Amino acid sequence: MPVEVYMFEEAAGLNLSKSELGGKGYGLVEMTKLGLPVPPGIVITTNMCNEFFKRGGKLWPELEAAILAKVSELERHTGKRFGDETNPLLVSVRSGAPVSMPGMMDTVLNLGINDRVTAVLARKTGDERFAYDTYRRFIQLFGKIVIGVPGEKFDAVLEKQKQAKGAKSDMDVDAAGWREVAKQYNELIKREAGKPVPQDPKEQLLMAVGAVFGSWWNKRAIEYRKIYKVPDSLGTAVNIVTMVYGNLDDKSGTGVAFTRDPSSGARELYGEFLMRAQGEDVVAGIRTPEQVERLNKELPNAYKELVSTAKKLERHFRDMQDIEFTVEAGKLYMLQTRNGKRTANAAVKIAIDMVAEGLITKEEAVLRVEPEQLQRLLYKQIDPKAKAEPMLKGLAAAPGAAAGRIVFTNEEAKAASERHEKVILVRPETTPEDIVGIASSNGVLTSRGGMTSHAAVVTRGMGKPCIVGAESAKISVEHGTLVVGDKTIKKGDIITIDGGSGLVFEGEMPLVEPRMSADVTELLSWADGFRRLGVRANADTPEMARKARENGASGIGLDRTERMFNAPDRLAIIQKMILAETREERESYLAKLKPMQKSDFKTIFREMEGLPVTIRLLDVPLHEFLPKLEEILPEVTEMRIRGADKAKLADRERILRRVMELKEYNPMMGQRGVRLSLMYPEIYMMQAGAIFEAAAELKKEERIDVEPQIMISQVAEAEEMGRARAIVEAQAAEVAKSTGVKLKYEVGSMIETPRAALTAPMIAKYADFFSFGTNDLTQATFAFSRDDVESKFMPFYLDNKLLQNNPFETLDQSGVGRLVAMAASEGKDANPKLHVGICGEHGGDPRSIEFFNSTRIDYVSCSPYRVPVARLSAAQAELRKRHKESSTV
Amino acid sequence: MPVEVYMFEEAAGLNLSKSELGGKGYGLVEMTKLGLPVPPGIVITTNMCNEFFKRGGKLWPELEAAILAKVSELERHTGKRFGDETNPLLVSVRSGAPVSMPGMMDTVLNLGINDRVTAVLARKTGDERFAYDTYRRFIQLFGKIVIGVPGEKFDAVLEKQKQAKGAKSDMDVDAAGWREVAKQYNELIKREAGKPVPQDPKEQLLMAVGAVFGSWWNKRAIEYRKIYKVPDSLGTAVNIVTMVYGNLDDKSGTGVAFTRDPSSGARELYGEFLMRAQGEDVVAGIRTPEQVERLNKELPNAYKELVSTAKKLERHFRDMQDIEFTVEAGKLYMLQTRNGKRTANAAVKIAIDMVAEGLITKEEAVLRVEPEQLQRLLYKQIDPKAKAEPMLKGLAAAPGAAAGRIVFTNEEAKAASERHEKVILVRPETTPEDIVGIASSNGVLTSRGGMTSHAAVVTRGMGKPCIVGAESAKISVEHGTLVVGDKTIKKGDIITIDGGSGLVFEGEMPLVEPRMSADVTELLSWADGFRRLGVRANADTPEMARKARENGASGIGLDRTERMFNAPDRLAIIQKMILAETREERESYLAKLKPMQKSDFKTIFREMEGLPVTIRLLDVPLHEFLPKLEEILPEVTEMRIRGADKAKLADRERILRRVMELKEYNPMMGQRGVRLSLMYPEIYMMQAGAIFEAAAELKKEERIDVEPQIMISQVAEAEEMGRARAIVEAQAAEVAKSTGVKLKYEVGSMIETPRAALTAPMIAKYADFFSFGTNDLTQATFAFSRDDVESKFMPFYLDNKLLQNNPFETLDQSGVGRLVAMAASEGKDANPKLHVGICGEHGGDPRSIEFFNSTRIDYVSCSPYRVPVARLSAAQAELRKRHKESSTV
């Protein structure tokens, strides 16, 4: 590999990429190109970093030679020389990865200084204090970063010195003080590492370059990359930049700024500035920095140049910039520029404004806002400014934040809600019987269960915050306590839960209200113009349907009918149906449910007038509607031992017996969905009948048109779909006959078993549409039971990089995605009229949407609260795809 | 569709296939070709049957015209005419499907007879009794089959007549008697159907042809096709054959024969014969037929011709024939020939003999024996001659038959086995704690559990018969009773179980011993020469390993190490390990297990000297080694209520707590296999260490070479395999260092999750081999939990043809098979050294083996008891494949 070490001007001529130059290097090179005041410097590419590690973490002769050759060039360029007695060259050595990793890697300032150079500096500037301050800063950074002496030890030395001199702050330390500190630092290093900081600037430089490369694999950086999913393979570039001195004199200072307000997005320079300061002083919090406008008073020319530079940078980079600068003796130097991080609000506003300013196109504006940022605008949040330590962490099951008094029972929750009190329902786990409690509370916290547990699914549907599987909490319903470690929270105490992060806080945290501003609405309308994928919502209730429509869904992609069974007045009927011993008896209970289901469908159909509504017929196994074995078994055991009333015992024993009969070893792969309903066709008959009657009556009586798309779940074999379709069609014919209304409807298949995906062409012959149930499909493809793995081994897998992403959040492309793409394509080949959607939770995940956009899928369906995110993501995916295609052509 | 109605000679010239002519028609046409004495006749092809149903079950004018035209030809040919006053033509109308379905469809004899023809017949033969006997036979058959009058009604008429005349048997009925019967039959039909049997022979014929076609969809035939998996689409041909009369005179008779003994395979004509009889008389059991040699005395010429015909047929068809013949007035007529069914013994002997006789090649011999037949030679069977009604049916979990007294507890089983008594262990279900009971008994019967339940898996391994999931039985361990309906079997009563059929009989049924004859051994050695697939065995114990070797396995394809944990002395240690709270504590228990595992491996390695042994490291979830929740929960509840000893309670509570912690919603997709062992690497370390130490010591101390092939289960992601491999390799290196022995070994991956199959190329980079776990792969691909579906809905699915086969018995080719073929191929492309096997139960299933042979799989592995079947199946698969390839070239 040839060595890649360039002067900034040289790199500018070569048009090197950000992935080669790193973020910082790229900014410096681009600014050099623009003729902005950048101190002269050298960049060593990221390729050299990777080569460095390939060679066992060592610099090699060719690279060393190249670096030193460029240093000579730098010396010629600046007229300064390393170790020179009259005009010594000092440089900073800065890391810079292709992706911003703020504060994660190391930088050495003032390199090139040594005992003699310090003296020269003192003499030359006439400022001995400045010279020794500069020296001690270098020794400290070099000692810590390159040699590896712990930072605290330097702090201790400095503290002691300040005490001895009675100095309150660094500003009070005089020249002698810094000289003493420098001396003691050097002694410290010698003591700790056995050798002092080298005096030879070239030796310093090569050591520092190695250390900066090495910092790519320091613990902080590794952690950061894990969290932000930055590939380990990127590597860091190294920038060697001629030092300028913000601490030189009274006309010097240093600052950071954003070209627009990163919080509101307002179009004004926004930042902080410190006179007589260098490097980290601004952000270190030792001295309080001033607003950047202040510079206008202190150094108006420099400020004017800064403002015009900011404008130039925005015009060049066509985005808001985050810059670092230093003023040395009144002259402005630009040390860094990069695209600035911003809040969700600011992101949207800046994107919209820049279109208006003619800086970017609408396409670019749509690409500028992170979908997850947008999401944050749609839920209540804990105020980002509030700081507190969480007391507990669980699985982030349903987003949003809520604060309230904790309650442990449905009765307490209901009573509190009737008093208009905010409460959080806390339970080991929830069952269908807890629906009242959930409905009455502002949020739910459970110690058991996974992302598809009852609590998680129900709250997501309701748009309420929820945390599940907080396994380190001991919840006693009996005692009304929530115990975490040695902390006990009692009934009536207030907690705050953040369902977006899974964090629980003691007491009431300030919350920020969501808002969907005019800017967001505009941005999304642009997005809609660019996307290929349709966006529907998963909605089971009229409220959710309304929310879906508000948020721009073009239909319902998944209406789970069993939620309708879980309503308190219906559960009792369902249970009786399950205990029934003959088809006739079963049908009598189904007949009672039918008008209820019909009325449910009507309310949803009214909300969705004119749009398709995809209804999934009964999916879950029957035992989900009965008590759990671990509840009913001890209950009956106890009744038996205590000699309970015979009739009551017999009653509970009957339920226990049925629970035992229906018990399944692996209910997720048991008798559910189509497998259940082909054996008990009366269930599908009731449901399909209720749907068609509801639609027919609405059409007749209210002139409301809807298109029911009836969906069969758990299909693994085409024949299942054929039989189920026949049952549904028979009901449609019957309703058409009895009402005289002919309805438009479709019958489709969930594709959620691997076999359904593998035999898609056969299933497509019986289906008008496919809808991928990517949750179940992921489960079966990995053979990972979601409820088990998320609490048991998924954290271990993610921490240890056994998996790069949680496949239940972001679609696994190489396994599950391969099935999805294949089945969508083969299904459409077999049945050209087939339309194809996805309705798993991946439907609201931006990276998954990007993948779906690359397949023959027609639409995604997600939570109503994720619809805006999906709209934006779908647009971005399509824009990126077009871009990629046009750049390959 | 052109009509297809042919004279036999005509069909012979056209070289029509068996699928067009049906089995019977094909035999008749072939015999016609050979110049054998076949009565002239007409064949209507199976295509006409399908067309008949396409047209709504009606004959159509063109077909009717063609049939009648051929009848005219037949009349010219025979010189007889329908309804002729001097020489009337009578025919039989016989069904004949391409696949033999004995007795399933209908035949009408003596068609063409009517009142006038009967009189002619009486006059012409001078035998009025014969004429009316013939007439009444026709009326009865026509009435029953074509008109649809129930058979019993004819029987009642005949019975009454016989009583009235004091006749003991049909032979005692005289001419007047038969005339009266014929009359009463005609009256019966008129009464029942409103119209009599038509007098016009052509009308009779067309009605009969329609009825024979129609019988393809009668209930019997449908059932038969379902059981024997005969496609509904085949249809039946119809044969119209000139009647010959075995009941004509004293030189007449009728018989059936096999060209060799179908039971022993001996090379001699074997059959039965009745003088003065027609059609079904021989098999109807009304008169006792005589051995066919008897014919030699009665009609030596006819016998001689029969023997030489038999030889000719064998030479022509190159297989043993099952023939029907009639002698009319001393002249032999051949009415049918087809390949004869035979016992397993006979099949093998005939195949071997025919090679010696030069009739067939070794390839053909290998193709002549049904693998499932061979299987029957390897297990104890209930004597096929014994007849009894089963009292109960469950799932056929492990083949073989056993009789014994029933016991309900491990103690009873152990005590009985110590008294050398044969016992059957009867339990609701078994757990690892029942291992002693299972080991002590001759067979196991459970009311719960599926094909992969503990009882099923353990007994299959031990080669003991087992029936599970006999859900209609109520088993009370407490009362020592097994109740089925109103029948109660008590402890100590004898039952017989047939684990091959799932049937349970009261009392002791006679059993037949298995045997592997020299003929079988020879046949299998030929098979070995033809097959491409290797055959290994699934064996967990030295006994099974020995059996595997005896049966010709070329290695062990699956050694499940957890069975070793289930031994009674180890289970206690395992449980302690699971309850351990630190890694150190866990390791201390593992250290106790290690020498035990090592010694296990040594015994197996000694048996398998020189052959590869594939060892699967721990696969099952930890909770499988603990008591079940539904046992421990009521126990603890009761202890709490009754105020049990505190220490004991605490002990049981600790177990309960751990059971609750380890409880999984879907254990099949939970924390098991590699997912468990990467979190607790000490388990793999112990197991791999034990394997390598065992191999090293054997090599060093006993000069025994083995090749351990270590297998990682439940892999879903390449990275898992990479990490697991690293753990194993580290152990190998350690053992190599400590013993100085360098071992040859391999590390491979189970492919049993769909994702592993979909990402095979990535996994192949870390694997020396793949082994498809087709049981689990089938489960996940269908999302069918085997333990749940086999008892709950699989019977419904098979009965209702939602699935053609149980995918847990015969590999599902379109779903699971697609994954298998794809992964084997892509895996080998990615890693050319990769070898690939399968170790699910499909490895012993002939149809599945045929599929595997068509993929890039290298070997199958199955139960040691299925190894001979697999060897034969693999050879047949390859021979058929070659045949297909050479015939397409």
mmCIF file with all atom_site columns, N, CA and C in Angstrom, chain A residues 721-761:
data_model
loop_
_atom_site.group_PDB
_atom_site.id
_atom_site.type_symbol
_atom_site.label_atom_id
_atom_site.label_alt_id
_atom_site.label_comp_id
_atom_site.label_asym_id
_atom_site.label_entity_id
_atom_site.label_seq_id
_atom_site.pdbx_PDB_ins_code
_atom_site.Cartn_x
_atom_site.Cartn_y
_atom_site.Cartn_z
_atom_site.occupancy
_atom_site.B_iso_or_equiv
_atom_site.pdbx_formal_charge
_atom_site.auth_seq_id
_atom_site.auth_comp_id
_atom_site.auth_asym_id
_atom_site.auth_atom_id
_atom_site.pdbx_PDB_model_num
ATOM 1   N N  . MET A 1 721 ? -54.879 -21.871 2.696  1.00 0.00 ? 721 MET A N  1
ATOM 2   C CA . MET A 1 721 ? -55.394 -20.595 2.200  1.00 0.00 ? 721 MET A CA 1
ATOM 3   C C  . MET A 1 721 ? -56.607 -20.842 1.320  1.00 0.00 ? 721 MET A C  1
ATOM 4   N N  . GLY A 1 722 ? -56.545 -21.895 0.499  1.00 0.00 ? 722 GLY A N  1
ATOM 5   C CA . GLY A 1 722 ? -57.662 -22.218 -0.378 1.00 0.00 ? 722 GLY A CA 1
ATOM 6   C C  . GLY A 1 722 ? -58.937 -22.491 0.415  1.00 0.00 ? 722 GLY A C  1
ATOM 7   N N  . ARG A 1 723 ? -58.789 -23.260 1.491  1.00 0.00 ? 723 ARG A N  1
ATOM 8   C CA . ARG A 1 723 ? -59.972 -23.607 2.292  1.00 0.00 ? 723 ARG A CA 1
ATOM 9   C C  . ARG A 1 723 ? -60.518 -22.390 3.028  1.00 0.00 ? 723 ARG A C  1
ATOM 10  N N  . ALA A 1 724 ? -59.591 -21.604 3.594  1.00 0.00 ? 724 ALA A N  1
ATOM 11  C CA . ALA A 1 724 ? -60.025 -20.431 4.350  1.00 0.00 ? 724 ALA A CA 1
ATOM 12  C C  . ALA A 1 724 ? -60.739 -19.454 3.419  1.00 0.00 ? 724 ALA A C  1
ATOM 13  N N  . ARG A 1 725 ? -60.185 -19.290 2.243  1.00 0.00 ? 725 ARG A N  1
ATOM 14  C CA . ARG A 1 725 ? -60.785 -18.386 1.267  1.00 0.00 ? 725 ARG A CA 1
ATOM 15  C C  . ARG A 1 725 ? -62.215 -18.820 0.940  1.00 0.00 ? 725 ARG A C  1
ATOM 16  N N  . ALA A 1 726 ? -62.392 -20.126 0.803  1.00 0.00 ? 726 ALA A N  1
ATOM 17  C CA . ALA A 1 726 ? -63.719 -20.641 0.476  1.00 0.00 ? 726 ALA A CA 1
ATOM 18  C C  . ALA A 1 726 ? -64.717 -20.294 1.586  1.00 0.00 ? 726 ALA A C  1
ATOM 19  N N  . ILE A 1 727 ? -64.295 -20.393 2.831  1.00 0.00 ? 727 ILE A N  1
ATOM 20  C CA . ILE A 1 727 ? -65.187 -20.063 3.952  1.00 0.00 ? 727 ILE A CA 1
ATOM 21  C C  . ILE A 1 727 ? -65.584 -18.593 3.874  1.00 0.00 ? 727 ILE A C  1
ATOM 22  N N  . VAL A 1 728 ? -64.603 -17.734 3.637  1.00 0.00 ? 728 VAL A N  1
ATOM 23  C CA . VAL A 1 728 ? -64.876 -16.293 3.583  1.00 0.00 ? 728 VAL A CA 1
ATOM 24  C C  . VAL A 1 728 ? -65.783 -15.959 2.404  1.00 0.00 ? 728 VAL A C  1
ATOM 25  N N  . GLU A 1 729 ? -65.485 -16.560 1.256  1.00 0.00 ? 729 GLU A N  1
ATOM 26  C CA . GLU A 1 729 ? -66.293 -16.265 0.070  1.00 0.00 ? 729 GLU A CA 1
ATOM 27  C C  . GLU A 1 729 ? -67.740 -16.693 0.249  1.00 0.00 ? 729 GLU A C  1
ATOM 28  N N  . ALA A 1 730 ? -67.930 -17.801 0.942  1.00 0.00 ? 730 ALA A N  1
ATOM 29  C CA . ALA A 1 730 ? -69.297 -18.266 1.177  1.00 0.00 ? 730 ALA A CA 1
ATOM 30  C C  . ALA A 1 730 ? -70.061 -17.247 2.017  1.00 0.00 ? 730 ALA A C  1
ATOM 31  N N  . GLN A 1 731 ? -69.391 -16.669 3.004  1.00 0.00 ? 731 GLN A N  1
ATOM 32  C CA . GLN A 1 731 ? -70.041 -15.659 3.839  1.00 0.00 ? 731 GLN A CA 1
ATOM 33  C C  . GLN A 1 731 ? -70.379 -14.419 3.015  1.00 0.00 ? 731 GLN A C  1
ATOM 34  N N  . ALA A 1 732 ? -69.441 -14.031 2.138  1.00 0.00 ? 732 ALA A N  1
ATOM 35  C CA . ALA A 1 732 ? -69.674 -12.848 1.311  1.00 0.00 ? 732 ALA A CA 1
ATOM 36  C C  . ALA A 1 732 ? -70.901 -13.072 0.435  1.00 0.00 ? 732 ALA A C  1
ATOM 37  N N  . ALA A 1 733 ? -71.001 -14.264 -0.124 1.00 0.00 ? 733 ALA A N  1
ATOM 38  C CA . ALA A 1 733 ? -72.130 -14.572 -1.006 1.00 0.00 ? 733 ALA A CA 1
ATOM 39  C C  . ALA A 1 733 ? -73.431 -14.525 -0.218 1.00 0.00 ? 733 ALA A C  1
ATOM 40  N N  . GLU A 1 734 ? -73.372 -15.051 1.004  1.00 0.00 ? 734 GLU A N  1
ATOM 41  C CA . GLU A 1 734 ? -74.571 -15.084 1.829  1.00 0.00 ? 734 GLU A CA 1
ATOM 42  C C  . GLU A 1 734 ? -75.037 -13.672 2.167  1.00 0.00 ? 734 GLU A C  1
ATOM 43  N N  . VAL A 1 735 ? -74.077 -12.821 2.550  1.00 0.00 ? 735 VAL A N  1
ATOM 44  C CA . VAL A 1 735 ? -74.441 -11.450 2.916  1.00 0.00 ? 735 VAL A CA 1
ATOM 45  C C  . VAL A 1 735 ? -74.941 -10.696 1.684  1.00 0.00 ? 735 VAL A C  1
ATOM 46  N N  . ALA A 1 736 ? -74.294 -10.930 0.539  1.00 0.00 ? 736 ALA A N  1
ATOM 47  C CA . ALA A 1 736 ? -74.745 -10.276 -0.691 1.00 0.00 ? 736 ALA A CA 1
ATOM 48  C C  . ALA A 1 736 ? -76.194 -10.656 -0.973 1.00 0.00 ? 736 ALA A C  1
ATOM 49  N N  . LYS A 1 737 ? -76.493 -11.923 -0.689 1.00 0.00 ? 737 LYS A N  1
ATOM 50  C CA . LYS A 1 737 ? -77.842 -12.422 -0.948 1.00 0.00 ? 737 LYS A CA 1
ATOM 51  C C  . LYS A 1 737 ? -78.840 -11.806 0.041  1.00 0.00 ? 737 LYS A C  1
ATOM 52  N N  . SER A 1 738 ? -78.474 -11.801 1.318  1.00 0.00 ? 738 SER A N  1
ATOM 53  C CA . SER A 1 738 ? -79.447 -11.357 2.321  1.00 0.00 ? 738 SER A CA 1
ATOM 54  C C  . SER A 1 738 ? -79.624 -9.838  2.322  1.00 0.00 ? 738 SER A C  1
ATOM 55  N N  . THR A 1 739 ? -78.567 -9.089  1.935  1.00 0.00 ? 739 THR A N  1
ATOM 56  C CA . THR A 1 739 ? -78.691 -7.627  1.996  1.00 0.00 ? 739 THR A CA 1
ATOM 57  C C  . THR A 1 739 ? -78.918 -7.013  0.620  1.00 0.00 ? 739 THR A C  1
ATOM 58  N N  . GLY A 1 740 ? -78.625 -7.766  -0.418 1.00 0.00 ? 740 GLY A N  1
ATOM 59  C CA . GLY A 1 740 ? -78.720 -7.199  -1.752 1.00 0.00 ? 740 GLY A CA 1
ATOM 60  C C  . GLY A 1 740 ? -77.579 -6.248  -2.094 1.00 0.00 ? 740 GLY A C  1
ATOM 61  N N  . VAL A 1 741 ? -76.577 -6.163  -1.196 1.00 0.00 ? 741 VAL A N  1
ATOM 62  C CA . VAL A 1 741 ? -75.440 -5.268  -1.455 1.00 0.00 ? 741 VAL A CA 1
ATOM 63  C C  . VAL A 1 741 ? -74.254 -6.107  -1.927 1.00 0.00 ? 741 VAL A C  1
ATOM 64  N N  . LYS A 1 742 ? -73.718 -5.722  -3.065 1.00 0.00 ? 742 LYS A N  1
ATOM 65  C CA . LYS A 1 742 ? -72.535 -6.443  -3.537 1.00 0.00 ? 742 LYS A CA 1
ATOM 66  C C  . LYS A 1 742 ? -71.310 -5.647  -3.110 1.00 0.00 ? 742 LYS A C  1
ATOM 67  N N  . LEU A 1 743 ? -70.417 -6.295  -2.397 1.00 0.00 ? 743 LEU A N  1
ATOM 68  C CA . LEU A 1 743 ? -69.273 -5.592  -1.833 1.00 0.00 ? 743 LEU A CA 1
ATOM 69  C C  . LEU A 1 743 ? -68.006 -5.908  -2.599 1.00 0.00 ? 743 LEU A C  1
ATOM 70  N N  . LYS A 1 744 ? -67.120 -4.921  -2.638 1.00 0.00 ? 744 LYS A N  1
ATOM 71  C CA . LYS A 1 744 ? -65.776 -5.174  -3.141 1.00 0.00 ? 744 LYS A CA 1
ATOM 72  C C  . LYS A 1 744 ? -64.961 -5.649  -1.936 1.00 0.00 ? 744 LYS A C  1
ATOM 73  N N  . TYR A 1 745 ? -64.313 -6.742  -2.061 1.00 0.00 ? 745 TYR A N  1
ATOM 74  C CA . TYR A 1 745 ? -63.480 -7.193  -0.948 1.00 0.00 ? 745 TYR A CA 1
ATOM 75  C C  . TYR A 1 745 ? -62.343 -8.045  -1.501 1.00 0.00 ? 745 TYR A C  1
ATOM 76  N N  . GLU A 1 746 ? -61.349 -8.275  -0.643 1.00 0.00 ? 746 GLU A N  1
ATOM 77  C CA . GLU A 1 746 ? -60.242 -9.141  -1.039 1.00 0.00 ? 746 GLU A CA 1
ATOM 78  C C  . GLU A 1 746 ? -59.951 -10.129 0.078  1.00 0.00 ? 746 GLU A C  1
ATOM 79  N N  . VAL A 1 747 ? -59.345 -11.239 -0.286 1.00 0.00 ? 747 VAL A N  1
ATOM 80  C CA . VAL A 1 747 ? -58.898 -12.203 0.723  1.00 0.00 ? 747 VAL A CA 1
ATOM 81  C C  . VAL A 1 747 ? -57.411 -12.440 0.491  1.00 0.00 ? 747 VAL A C  1
ATOM 82  N N  . GLY A 1 748 ? -56.644 -12.313 1.547  1.00 0.00 ? 748 GLY A N  1
ATOM 83  C CA . GLY A 1 748 ? -55.196 -12.454 1.386  1.00 0.00 ? 748 GLY A CA 1
ATOM 84  C C  . GLY A 1 748 ? -54.570 -13.281 2.479  1.00 0.00 ? 748 GLY A C  1
ATOM 85  N N  . SER A 1 749 ? -53.310 -13.510 2.319  1.00 0.00 ? 749 SER A N  1
ATOM 86  C CA . SER A 1 749 ? -52.585 -14.385 3.243  1.00 0.00 ? 749 SER A CA 1
ATOM 87  C C  . SER A 1 749 ? -51.479 -13.612 3.952  1.00 0.00 ? 749 SER A C  1
ATOM 88  N N  . MET A 1 750 ? -51.402 -13.780 5.264  1.00 0.00 ? 750 MET A N  1
ATOM 89  C CA . MET A 1 750 ? -50.192 -13.368 5.958  1.00 0.00 ? 750 MET A CA 1
ATOM 90  C C  . MET A 1 750 ? -49.075 -14.284 5.465  1.00 0.00 ? 750 MET A C  1
ATOM 91  N N  . ILE A 1 751 ? -47.903 -13.704 5.280  1.00 0.00 ? 751 ILE A N  1
ATOM 92  C CA . ILE A 1 751 ? -46.731 -14.541 5.020  1.00 0.00 ? 751 ILE A CA 1
ATOM 93  C C  . ILE A 1 751 ? -45.854 -14.373 6.245  1.00 0.00 ? 751 ILE A C  1
ATOM 94  N N  . GLU A 1 752 ? -45.985 -15.328 7.159  1.00 0.00 ? 752 GLU A N  1
ATOM 95  C CA . GLU A 1 752 ? -45.274 -15.185 8.430  1.00 0.00 ? 752 GLU A CA 1
ATOM 96  C C  . GLU A 1 752 ? -44.642 -16.491 8.872  1.00 0.00 ? 752 GLU A C  1
ATOM 97  N N  . THR A 1 753 ? -44.834 -17.547 8.084  1.00 0.00 ? 753 THR A N  1
ATOM 98  C CA . THR A 1 753 ? -44.064 -18.766 8.318  1.00 0.00 ? 753 THR A CA 1
ATOM 99  C C  . THR A 1 753 ? -43.064 -18.870 7.171  1.00 0.00 ? 753 THR A C  1
ATOM 100 N N  . PRO A 1 754 ? -41.875 -19.394 7.444  1.00 0.00 ? 754 PRO A N  1
ATOM 101 C CA . PRO A 1 754 ? -40.906 -19.522 6.350  1.00 0.00 ? 754 PRO A CA 1
ATOM 102 C C  . PRO A 1 754 ? -41.474 -20.333 5.181  1.00 0.00 ? 754 PRO A C  1
ATOM 103 N N  . ARG A 1 755 ? -42.290 -21.323 5.507  1.00 0.00 ? 755 ARG A N  1
ATOM 104 C CA . ARG A 1 755 ? -42.793 -22.149 4.414  1.00 0.00 ? 755 ARG A CA 1
ATOM 105 C C  . ARG A 1 755 ? -43.734 -21.367 3.512  1.00 0.00 ? 755 ARG A C  1
ATOM 106 N N  . ALA A 1 756 ? -44.504 -20.465 4.084  1.00 0.00 ? 756 ALA A N  1
ATOM 107 C CA . ALA A 1 756 ? -45.378 -19.640 3.257  1.00 0.00 ? 756 ALA A CA 1
ATOM 108 C C  . ALA A 1 756 ? -44.519 -18.842 2.281  1.00 0.00 ? 756 ALA A C  1
ATOM 109 N N  . ALA A 1 757 ? -43.404 -18.316 2.767  1.00 0.00 ? 757 ALA A N  1
ATOM 110 C CA . ALA A 1 757 ? -42.520 -17.551 1.883  1.00 0.00 ? 757 ALA A CA 1
ATOM 111 C C  . ALA A 1 757 ? -41.923 -18.455 0.808  1.00 0.00 ? 757 ALA A C  1
ATOM 112 N N  . LEU A 1 758 ? -41.535 -19.672 1.207  1.00 0.00 ? 758 LEU A N  1
ATOM 113 C CA . LEU A 1 758 ? -40.894 -20.586 0.264  1.00 0.00 ? 758 LEU A CA 1
ATOM 114 C C  . LEU A 1 758 ? -41.871 -21.120 -0.779 1.00 0.00 ? 758 LEU A C  1
ATOM 115 N N  . THR A 1 759 ? -43.155 -21.152 -0.443 1.00 0.00 ? 759 THR A N  1
ATOM 116 C CA . THR A 1 759 ? -44.149 -21.681 -1.385 1.00 0.00 ? 759 THR A CA 1
ATOM 117 C C  . THR A 1 759 ? -45.089 -20.568 -1.850 1.00 0.00 ? 759 THR A C  1
ATOM 118 N N  . ALA A 1 760 ? -44.567 -19.346 -1.862 1.00 0.00 ? 760 ALA A N  1
ATOM 119 C CA . ALA A 1 760 ? -45.386 -18.188 -2.219 1.00 0.00 ? 760 ALA A CA 1
ATOM 120 C C  . ALA A 1 760 ? -46.129 -18.339 -3.552 1.00 0.00 ? 760 ALA A C  1
ATOM 121 N N  . PRO A 1 761 ? -45.495 -18.888 -4.599 1.00 0.00 ? 761 PRO A N  1
ATOM 122 C CA . PRO A 1 761 ? -46.220 -18.970 -5.869 1.00 0.00 ? 761 PRO A CA 1
ATOM 123 C C  . PRO A 1 761 ? -47.501 -19.800 -5.743 1.00 0.00 ? 761 PRO A C  1
#
